[in-house]
CSV table of C-alpha atoms in Angstrom, one decimal:
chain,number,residue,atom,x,y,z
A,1,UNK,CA,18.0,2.2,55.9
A,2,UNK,CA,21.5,2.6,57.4
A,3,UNK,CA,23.8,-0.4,55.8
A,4,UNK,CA,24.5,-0.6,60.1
A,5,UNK,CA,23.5,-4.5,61.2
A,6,UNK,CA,22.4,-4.8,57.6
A,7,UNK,CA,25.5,-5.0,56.2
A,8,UNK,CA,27.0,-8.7,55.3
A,9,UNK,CA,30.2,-9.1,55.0
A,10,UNK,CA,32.2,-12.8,54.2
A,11,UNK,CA,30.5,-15.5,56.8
A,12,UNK,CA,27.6,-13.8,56.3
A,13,UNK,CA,26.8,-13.9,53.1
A,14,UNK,CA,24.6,-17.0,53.8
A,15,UNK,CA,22.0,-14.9,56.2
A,16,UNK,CA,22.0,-12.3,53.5
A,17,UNK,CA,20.2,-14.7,51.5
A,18,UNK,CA,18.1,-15.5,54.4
A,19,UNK,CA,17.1,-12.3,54.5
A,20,UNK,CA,16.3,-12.0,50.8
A,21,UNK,CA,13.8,-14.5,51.0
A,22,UNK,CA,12.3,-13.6,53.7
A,23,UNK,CA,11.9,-9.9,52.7
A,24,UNK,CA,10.7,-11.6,49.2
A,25,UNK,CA,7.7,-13.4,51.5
A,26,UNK,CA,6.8,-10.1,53.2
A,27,UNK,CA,6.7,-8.3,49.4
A,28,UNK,CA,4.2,-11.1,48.3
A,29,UNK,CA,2.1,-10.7,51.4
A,30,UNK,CA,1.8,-7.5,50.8
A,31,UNK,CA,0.9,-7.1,47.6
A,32,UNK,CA,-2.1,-9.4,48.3
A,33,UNK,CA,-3.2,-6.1,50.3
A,34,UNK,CA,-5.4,-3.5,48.0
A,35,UNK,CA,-4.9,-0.9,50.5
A,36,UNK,CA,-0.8,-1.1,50.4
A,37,UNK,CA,1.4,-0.9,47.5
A,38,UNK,CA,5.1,-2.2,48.3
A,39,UNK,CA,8.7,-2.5,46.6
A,40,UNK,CA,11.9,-4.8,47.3
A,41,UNK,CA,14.5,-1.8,47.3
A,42,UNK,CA,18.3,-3.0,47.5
A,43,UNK,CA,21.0,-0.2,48.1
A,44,UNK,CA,24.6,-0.6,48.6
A,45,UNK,CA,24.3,-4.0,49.3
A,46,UNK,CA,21.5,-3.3,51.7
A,47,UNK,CA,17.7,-4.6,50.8
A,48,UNK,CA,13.9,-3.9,52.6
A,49,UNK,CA,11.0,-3.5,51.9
A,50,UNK,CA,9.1,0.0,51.1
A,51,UNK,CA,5.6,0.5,52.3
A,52,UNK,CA,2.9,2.6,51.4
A,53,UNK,CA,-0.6,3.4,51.8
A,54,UNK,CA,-2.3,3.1,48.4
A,55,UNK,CA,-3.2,7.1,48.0
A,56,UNK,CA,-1.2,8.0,50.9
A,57,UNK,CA,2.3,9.9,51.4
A,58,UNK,CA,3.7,8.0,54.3
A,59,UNK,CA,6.8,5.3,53.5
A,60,UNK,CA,7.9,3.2,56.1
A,61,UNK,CA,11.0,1.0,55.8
A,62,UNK,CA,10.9,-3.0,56.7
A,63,UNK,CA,14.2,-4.6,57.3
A,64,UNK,CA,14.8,-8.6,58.2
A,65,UNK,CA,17.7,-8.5,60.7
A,66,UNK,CA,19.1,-12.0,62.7
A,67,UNK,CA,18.8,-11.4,66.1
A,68,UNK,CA,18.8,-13.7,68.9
A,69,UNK,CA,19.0,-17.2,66.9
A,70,UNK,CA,15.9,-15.8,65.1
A,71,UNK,CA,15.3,-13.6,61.8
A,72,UNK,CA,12.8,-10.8,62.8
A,73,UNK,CA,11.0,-8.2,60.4
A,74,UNK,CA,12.1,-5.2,61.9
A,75,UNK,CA,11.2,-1.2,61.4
A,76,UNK,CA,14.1,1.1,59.6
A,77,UNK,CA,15.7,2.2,63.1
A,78,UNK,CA,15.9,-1.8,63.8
A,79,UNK,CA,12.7,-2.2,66.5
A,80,UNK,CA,11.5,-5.7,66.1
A,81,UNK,CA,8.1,-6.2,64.1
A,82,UNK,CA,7.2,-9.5,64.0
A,83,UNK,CA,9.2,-12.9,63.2
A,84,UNK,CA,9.8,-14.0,59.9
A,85,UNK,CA,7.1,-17.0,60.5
A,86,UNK,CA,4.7,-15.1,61.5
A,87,UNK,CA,4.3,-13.1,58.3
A,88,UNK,CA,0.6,-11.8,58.7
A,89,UNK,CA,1.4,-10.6,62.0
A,90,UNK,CA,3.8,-8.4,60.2
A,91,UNK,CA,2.0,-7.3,57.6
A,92,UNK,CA,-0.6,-6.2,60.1
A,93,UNK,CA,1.8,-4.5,61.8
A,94,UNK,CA,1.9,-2.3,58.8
A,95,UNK,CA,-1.9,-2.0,58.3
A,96,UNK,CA,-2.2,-0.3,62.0
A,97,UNK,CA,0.8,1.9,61.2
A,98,UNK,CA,-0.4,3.0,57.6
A,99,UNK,CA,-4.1,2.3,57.3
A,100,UNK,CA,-5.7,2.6,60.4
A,101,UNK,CA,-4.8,6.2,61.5
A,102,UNK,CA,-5.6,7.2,58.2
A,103,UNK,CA,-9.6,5.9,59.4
A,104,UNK,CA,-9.7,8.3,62.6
């Protein structure tokens, strides 16, 4: 993850908080998964969420960026997922990106 939009800086130190807890949420609904095995990852001040398929190679990147009055769960290169209250729809998100193709 690029530090980018994720960076916080001052005034918004507050969101970065925000954002902690609801990448935390994400991480929890996660791990209730047996297929997908997942980490809080914090980097220069940056944190997400790492994804993987339980047995698989594949890591995908989960971000929580403010956009548009709302806090979204978003992909590495900042695509919306899902919002943050809809944390299922996110996590499913990840299931079709990581499981599913993996069933074809």
């Amino acid at each position: 993850m690029s530090a980018g939009k994720h960076a916080v800086t001052g005034v918004l130190s507050g969101r970065r908080n925000e954002r902690l807890v609801q990448l935390k949420a994400l991480r929890d609904a996660v791990d209730e998964r047996q297929e997908l095995a997942c980490g809080l990852v914090e980097q220069r001040g940056v944190t997400w969420v790492s994804v993987v398929r339980v047995g698989g190679s594949r890591l995908v990147e989960v971000g929580c960026d403010y956009v548009r009055g709302a806090w979204w769960f978003t992909w590495s290169d900042g695509r919306p997922i899902a919002p943050v209250r809809n944390v299922e729809g996110a996590v499913g998100a990840l299931v079709r990106e990581l499981v599913e193709p993996c069933r074809e």
